[in-house]
Coordinates of N, CA and C and ligand atoms in Angstrom, one line a residue:
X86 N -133.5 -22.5 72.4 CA -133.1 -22.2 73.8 C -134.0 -23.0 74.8
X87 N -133.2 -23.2 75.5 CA -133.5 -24.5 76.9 C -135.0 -23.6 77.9
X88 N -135.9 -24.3 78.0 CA -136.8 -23.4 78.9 C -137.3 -24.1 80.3
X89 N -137.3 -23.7 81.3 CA -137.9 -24.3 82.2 C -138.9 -23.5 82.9
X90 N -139.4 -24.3 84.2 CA -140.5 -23.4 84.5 C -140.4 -23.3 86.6
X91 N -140.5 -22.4 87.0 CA -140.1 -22.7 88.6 C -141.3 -22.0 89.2
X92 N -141.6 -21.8 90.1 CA -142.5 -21.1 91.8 C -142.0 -20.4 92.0
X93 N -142.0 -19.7 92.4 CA -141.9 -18.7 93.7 C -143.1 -19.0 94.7
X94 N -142.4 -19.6 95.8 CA -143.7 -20.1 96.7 C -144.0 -19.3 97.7
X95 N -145.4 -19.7 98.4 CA -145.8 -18.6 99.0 C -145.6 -18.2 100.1
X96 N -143.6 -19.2 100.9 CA -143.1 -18.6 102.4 C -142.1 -17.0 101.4
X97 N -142.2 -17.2 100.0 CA -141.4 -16.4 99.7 C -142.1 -15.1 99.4
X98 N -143.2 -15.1 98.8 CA -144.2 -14.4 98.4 C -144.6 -13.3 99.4
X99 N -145.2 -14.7 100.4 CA -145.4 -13.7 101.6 C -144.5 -12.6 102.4
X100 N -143.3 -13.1 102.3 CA -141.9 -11.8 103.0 C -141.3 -10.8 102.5
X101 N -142.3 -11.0 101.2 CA -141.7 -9.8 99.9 C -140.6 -10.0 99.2
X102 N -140.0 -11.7 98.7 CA -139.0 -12.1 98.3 C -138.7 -11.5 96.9
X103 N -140.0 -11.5 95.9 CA -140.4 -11.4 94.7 C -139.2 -11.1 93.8
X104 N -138.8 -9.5 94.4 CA -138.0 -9.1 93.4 C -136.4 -9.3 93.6
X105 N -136.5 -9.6 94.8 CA -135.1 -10.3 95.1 C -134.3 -11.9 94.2
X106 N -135.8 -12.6 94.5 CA -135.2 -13.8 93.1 C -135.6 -13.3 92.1
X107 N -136.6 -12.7 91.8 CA -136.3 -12.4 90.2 C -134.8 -11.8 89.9
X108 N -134.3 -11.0 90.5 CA -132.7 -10.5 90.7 C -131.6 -11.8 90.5
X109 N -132.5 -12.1 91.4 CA -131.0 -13.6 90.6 C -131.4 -14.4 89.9
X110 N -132.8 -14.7 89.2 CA -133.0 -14.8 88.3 C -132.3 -14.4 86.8
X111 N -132.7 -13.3 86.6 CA -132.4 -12.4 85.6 C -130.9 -11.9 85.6
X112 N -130.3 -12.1 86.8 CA -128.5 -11.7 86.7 C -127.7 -12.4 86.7
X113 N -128.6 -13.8 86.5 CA -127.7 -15.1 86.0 C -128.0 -15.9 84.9
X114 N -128.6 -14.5 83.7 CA -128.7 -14.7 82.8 C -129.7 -15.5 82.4
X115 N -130.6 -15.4 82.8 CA -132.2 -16.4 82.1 C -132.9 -14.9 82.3
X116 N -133.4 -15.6 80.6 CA -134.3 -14.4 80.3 C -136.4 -15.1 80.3
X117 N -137.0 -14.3 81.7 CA -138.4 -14.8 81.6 C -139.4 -14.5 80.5
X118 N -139.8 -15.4 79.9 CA -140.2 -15.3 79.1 C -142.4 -15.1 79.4
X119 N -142.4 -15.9 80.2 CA -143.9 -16.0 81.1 C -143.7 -15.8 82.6
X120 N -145.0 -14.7 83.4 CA -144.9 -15.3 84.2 C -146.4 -14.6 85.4
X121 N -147.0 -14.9 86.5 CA -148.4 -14.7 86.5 C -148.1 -14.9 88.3
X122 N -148.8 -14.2 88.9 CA -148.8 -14.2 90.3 C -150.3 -14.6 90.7
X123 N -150.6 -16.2 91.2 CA -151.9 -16.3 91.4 C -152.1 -17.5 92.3
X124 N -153.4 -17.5 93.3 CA -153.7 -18.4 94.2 C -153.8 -19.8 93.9
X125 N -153.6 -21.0 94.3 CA -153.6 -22.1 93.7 C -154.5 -22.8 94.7
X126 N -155.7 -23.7 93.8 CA -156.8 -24.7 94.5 C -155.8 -25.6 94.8
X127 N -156.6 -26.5 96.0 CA -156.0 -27.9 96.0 C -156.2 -28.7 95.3
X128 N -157.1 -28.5 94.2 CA -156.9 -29.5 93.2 C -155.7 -29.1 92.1
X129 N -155.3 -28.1 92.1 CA -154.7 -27.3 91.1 C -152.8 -27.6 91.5
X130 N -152.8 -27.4 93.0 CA -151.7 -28.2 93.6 C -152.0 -29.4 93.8
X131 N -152.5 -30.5 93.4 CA -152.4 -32.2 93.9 C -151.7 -32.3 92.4
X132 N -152.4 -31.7 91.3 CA -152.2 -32.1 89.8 C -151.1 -31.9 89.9
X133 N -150.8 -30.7 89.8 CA -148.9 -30.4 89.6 C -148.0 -31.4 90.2
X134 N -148.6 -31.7 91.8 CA -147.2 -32.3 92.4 C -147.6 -34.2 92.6
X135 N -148.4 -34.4 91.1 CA -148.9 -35.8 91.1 C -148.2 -36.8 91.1
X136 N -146.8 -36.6 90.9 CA -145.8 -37.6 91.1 C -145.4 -37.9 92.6
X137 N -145.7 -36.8 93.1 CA -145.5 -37.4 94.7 C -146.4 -37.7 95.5
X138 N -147.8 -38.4 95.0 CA -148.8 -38.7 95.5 C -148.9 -39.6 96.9
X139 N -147.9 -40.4 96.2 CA -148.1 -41.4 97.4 C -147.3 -41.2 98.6
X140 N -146.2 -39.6 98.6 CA -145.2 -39.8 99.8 C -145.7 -38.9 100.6
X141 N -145.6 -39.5 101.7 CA -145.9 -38.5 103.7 C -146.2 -37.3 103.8
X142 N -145.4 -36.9 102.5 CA -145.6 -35.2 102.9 C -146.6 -34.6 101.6
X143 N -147.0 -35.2 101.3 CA -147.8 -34.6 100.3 C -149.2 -33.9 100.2
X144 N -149.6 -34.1 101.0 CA -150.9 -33.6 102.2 C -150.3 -32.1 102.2
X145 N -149.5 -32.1 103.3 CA -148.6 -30.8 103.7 C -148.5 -30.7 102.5
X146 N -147.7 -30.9 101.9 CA -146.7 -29.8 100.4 C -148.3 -29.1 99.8
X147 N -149.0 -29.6 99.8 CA -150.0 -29.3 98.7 C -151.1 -28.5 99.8
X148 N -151.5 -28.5 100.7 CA -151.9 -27.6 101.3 C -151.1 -26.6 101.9
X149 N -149.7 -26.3 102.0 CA -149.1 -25.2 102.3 C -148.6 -24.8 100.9
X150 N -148.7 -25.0 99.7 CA -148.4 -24.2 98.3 C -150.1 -23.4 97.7
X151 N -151.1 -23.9 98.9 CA -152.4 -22.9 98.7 C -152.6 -22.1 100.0
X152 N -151.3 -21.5 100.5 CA -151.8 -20.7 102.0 C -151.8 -19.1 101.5
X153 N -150.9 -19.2 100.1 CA -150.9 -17.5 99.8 C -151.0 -17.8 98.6
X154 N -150.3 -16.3 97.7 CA -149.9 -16.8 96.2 C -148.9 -16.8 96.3
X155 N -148.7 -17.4 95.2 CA -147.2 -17.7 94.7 C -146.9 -16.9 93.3
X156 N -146.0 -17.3 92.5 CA -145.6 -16.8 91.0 C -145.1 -17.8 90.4
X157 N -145.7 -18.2 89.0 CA -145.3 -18.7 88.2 C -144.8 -18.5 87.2
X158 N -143.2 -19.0 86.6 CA -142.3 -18.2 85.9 C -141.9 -19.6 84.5
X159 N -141.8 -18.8 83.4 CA -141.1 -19.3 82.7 C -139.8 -19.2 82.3
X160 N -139.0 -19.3 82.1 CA -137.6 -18.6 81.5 C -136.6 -19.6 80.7
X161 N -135.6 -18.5 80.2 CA -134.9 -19.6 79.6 C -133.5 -19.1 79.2
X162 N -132.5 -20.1 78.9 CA -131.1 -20.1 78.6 C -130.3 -21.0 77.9
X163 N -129.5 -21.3 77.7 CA -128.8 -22.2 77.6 C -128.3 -23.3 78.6
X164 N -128.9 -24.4 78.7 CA -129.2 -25.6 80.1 C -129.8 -24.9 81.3
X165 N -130.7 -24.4 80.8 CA -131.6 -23.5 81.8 C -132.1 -25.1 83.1
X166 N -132.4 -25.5 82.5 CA -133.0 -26.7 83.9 C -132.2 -27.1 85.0
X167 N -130.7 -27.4 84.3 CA -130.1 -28.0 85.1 C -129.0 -26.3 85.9
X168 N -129.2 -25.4 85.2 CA -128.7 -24.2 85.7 C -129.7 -23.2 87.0
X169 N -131.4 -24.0 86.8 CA -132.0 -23.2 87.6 C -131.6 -23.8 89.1
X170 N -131.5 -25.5 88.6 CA -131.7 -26.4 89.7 C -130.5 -25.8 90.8
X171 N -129.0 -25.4 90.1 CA -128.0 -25.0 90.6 C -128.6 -24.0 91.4
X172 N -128.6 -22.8 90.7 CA -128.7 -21.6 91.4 C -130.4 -21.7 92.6
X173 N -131.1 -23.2 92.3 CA -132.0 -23.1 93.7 C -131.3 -23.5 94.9
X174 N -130.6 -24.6 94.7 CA -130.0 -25.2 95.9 C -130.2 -26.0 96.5
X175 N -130.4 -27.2 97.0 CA -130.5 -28.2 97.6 C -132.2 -28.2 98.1
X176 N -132.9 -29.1 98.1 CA -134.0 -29.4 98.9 C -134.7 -28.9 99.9
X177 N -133.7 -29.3 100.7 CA -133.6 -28.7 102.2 C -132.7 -27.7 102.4
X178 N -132.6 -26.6 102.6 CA -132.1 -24.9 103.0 C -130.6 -25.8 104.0
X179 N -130.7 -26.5 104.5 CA -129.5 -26.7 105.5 C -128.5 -27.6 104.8
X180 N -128.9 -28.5 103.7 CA -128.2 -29.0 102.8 C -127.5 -28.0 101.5
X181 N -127.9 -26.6 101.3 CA -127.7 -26.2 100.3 C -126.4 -25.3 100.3
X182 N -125.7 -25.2 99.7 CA -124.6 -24.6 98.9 C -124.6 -23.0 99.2
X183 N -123.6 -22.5 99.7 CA -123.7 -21.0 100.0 C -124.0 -20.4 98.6
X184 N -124.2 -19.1 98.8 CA -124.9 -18.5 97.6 C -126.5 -18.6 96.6
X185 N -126.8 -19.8 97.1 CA -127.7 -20.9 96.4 C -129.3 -19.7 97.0
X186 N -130.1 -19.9 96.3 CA -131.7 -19.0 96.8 C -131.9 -19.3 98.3
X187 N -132.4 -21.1 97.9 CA -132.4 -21.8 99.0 C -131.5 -21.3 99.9
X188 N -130.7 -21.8 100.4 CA -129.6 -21.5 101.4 C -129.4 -19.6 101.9
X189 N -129.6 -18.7 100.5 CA -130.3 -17.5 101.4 C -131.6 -16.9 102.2
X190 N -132.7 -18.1 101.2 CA -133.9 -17.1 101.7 C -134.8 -17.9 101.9
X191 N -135.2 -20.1 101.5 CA -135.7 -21.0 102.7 C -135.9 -20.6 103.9
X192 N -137.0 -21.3 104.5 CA -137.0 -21.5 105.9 C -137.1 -22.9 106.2
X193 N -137.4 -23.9 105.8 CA -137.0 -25.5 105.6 C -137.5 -26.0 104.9
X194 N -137.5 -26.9 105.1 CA -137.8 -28.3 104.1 C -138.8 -28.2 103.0
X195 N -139.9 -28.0 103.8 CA -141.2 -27.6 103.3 C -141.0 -26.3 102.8
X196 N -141.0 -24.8 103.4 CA -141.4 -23.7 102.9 C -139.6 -23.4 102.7
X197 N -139.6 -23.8 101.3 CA -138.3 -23.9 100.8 C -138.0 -23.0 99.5
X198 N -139.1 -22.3 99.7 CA -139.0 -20.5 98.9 C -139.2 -20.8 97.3
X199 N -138.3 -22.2 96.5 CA -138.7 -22.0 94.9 C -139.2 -23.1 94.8
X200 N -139.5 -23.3 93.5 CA -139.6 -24.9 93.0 C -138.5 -24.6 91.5
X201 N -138.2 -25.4 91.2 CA -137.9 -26.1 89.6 C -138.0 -27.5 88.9
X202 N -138.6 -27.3 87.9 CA -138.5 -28.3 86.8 C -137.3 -29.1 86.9
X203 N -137.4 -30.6 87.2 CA -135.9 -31.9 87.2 C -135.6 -31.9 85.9
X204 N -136.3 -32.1 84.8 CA -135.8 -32.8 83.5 C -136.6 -31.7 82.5
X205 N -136.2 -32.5 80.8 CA -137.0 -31.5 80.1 C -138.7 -32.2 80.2
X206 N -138.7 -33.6 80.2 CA -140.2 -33.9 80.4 C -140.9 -33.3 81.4
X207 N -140.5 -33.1 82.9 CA -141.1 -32.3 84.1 C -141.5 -30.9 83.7
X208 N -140.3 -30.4 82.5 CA -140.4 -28.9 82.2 C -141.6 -29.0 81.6
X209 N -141.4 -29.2 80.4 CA -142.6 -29.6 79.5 C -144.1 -29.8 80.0
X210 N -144.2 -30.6 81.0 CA -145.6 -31.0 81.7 C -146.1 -29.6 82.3
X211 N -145.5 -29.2 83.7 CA -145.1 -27.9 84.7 C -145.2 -26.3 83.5
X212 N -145.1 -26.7 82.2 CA -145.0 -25.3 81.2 C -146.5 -25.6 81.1
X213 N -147.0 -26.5 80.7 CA -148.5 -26.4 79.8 C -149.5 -26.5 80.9
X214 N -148.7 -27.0 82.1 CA -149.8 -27.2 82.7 C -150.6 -25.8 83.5
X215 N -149.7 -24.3 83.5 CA -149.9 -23.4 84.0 C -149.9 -22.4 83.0
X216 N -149.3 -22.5 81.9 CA -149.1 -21.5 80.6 C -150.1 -22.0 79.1
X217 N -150.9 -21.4 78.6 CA -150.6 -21.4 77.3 C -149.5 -21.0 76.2
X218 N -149.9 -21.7 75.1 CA -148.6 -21.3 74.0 C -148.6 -19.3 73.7
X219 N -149.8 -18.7 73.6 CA -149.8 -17.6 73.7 C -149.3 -16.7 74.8
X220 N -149.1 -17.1 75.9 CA -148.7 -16.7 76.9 C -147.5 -16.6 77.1
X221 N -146.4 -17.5 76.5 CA -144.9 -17.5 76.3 C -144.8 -16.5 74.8
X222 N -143.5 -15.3 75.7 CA -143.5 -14.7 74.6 C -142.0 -14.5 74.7
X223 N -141.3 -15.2 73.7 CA -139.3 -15.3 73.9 C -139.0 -13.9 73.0
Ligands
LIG218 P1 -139.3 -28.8 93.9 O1 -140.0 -29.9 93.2 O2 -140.3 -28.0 94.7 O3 -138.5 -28.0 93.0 P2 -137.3 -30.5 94.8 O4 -137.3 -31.1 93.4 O5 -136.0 -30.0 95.3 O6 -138.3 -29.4 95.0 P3 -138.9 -32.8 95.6 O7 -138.3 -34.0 96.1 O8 -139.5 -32.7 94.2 O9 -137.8 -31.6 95.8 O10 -140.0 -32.3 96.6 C1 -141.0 -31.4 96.3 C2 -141.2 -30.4 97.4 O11 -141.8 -31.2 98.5 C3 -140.0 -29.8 98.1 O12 -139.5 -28.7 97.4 C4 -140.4 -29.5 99.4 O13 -141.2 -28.3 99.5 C5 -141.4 -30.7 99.7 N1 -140.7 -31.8 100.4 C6 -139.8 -32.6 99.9 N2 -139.4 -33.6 100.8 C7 -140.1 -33.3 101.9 C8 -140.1 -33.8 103.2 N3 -139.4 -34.9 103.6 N4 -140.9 -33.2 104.2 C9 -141.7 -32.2 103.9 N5 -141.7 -31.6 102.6 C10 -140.9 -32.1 101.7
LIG219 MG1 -139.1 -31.7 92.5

């Protein structure tokens, strides 16, 4: 079974989103397998988002993913990566797809409510880098 790994970030966190995406989480059939509600250093956010080191907004992204907590989730399905990426929704909340998280519960660009894993390599990295193997339990 396909596993990936997403955020719940902390414009979501903060408005009491929680159990609302876990709801469409879980009712679109991914089953969580890990998952931990906790503050993130800036060094803890640079590492994660190290592929976007060198672009404009990275400064921002990484000091607004340590303003609150967030939640970090494992889960999984059958093309769970390419099925979370659907059900998040576009990047940007004004680009995204009715129905989509994004598009209901974003507030822009930046505080854009989830994250998810692009590929299975991204998954893979984004799983170990916040989970141990004991910690996932399918
Ligand atoms: P994520 O990786 O969080 O799932 P994504 O894959 O849709 O989002 P990326 O291009 O990987 O988008 O960007 C990572 C995050 O950086 C975005 O989710 C958003 O919070 C922020 N971001 C992306 N582009 C911009 C931008 N032009 N200005 C400000 N913030 C941005
Ligand atoms: Mg990304």
């Amino acid at each position: 079974m396909e596993k990936t790994f997403a955020i719940i970030k902390p414009d979501a966190v903060e408005r009491n989103l929680i159990g609302k995406i876990l709801e469409r989480i879980e009712g679109n059939g991914f089953r969580i397998v890990a998952m931990k509600r906790v503050l993130l250093t800036l060094p803890v956010a640079q590492g994660f988002y190290h592929v976007h080191k060198e672009r404009p907004f990275f400064k921002d992204l990484t000091e607004y993913m340590c303003t609150g907590p967030v939640v970090l989730l494992v889960f999984e399905k059958e093309g769970a990566i390419k099925a979370w990426r659907e059900l998040m929704g576009a990047t940007n909340p004004a680009d995204a797809d009715a129905g989509t998280i994004r598009k209901d519960f974003a507030i822009d660009l930046e505080k854009n409510s989830v994250h998810g894993s692009d590929a299975r390599d991204t998954a893979a990295f984004e799983i170990s880098y916040f989970f141990s193997q004991t910690e996932i339990l399918s």
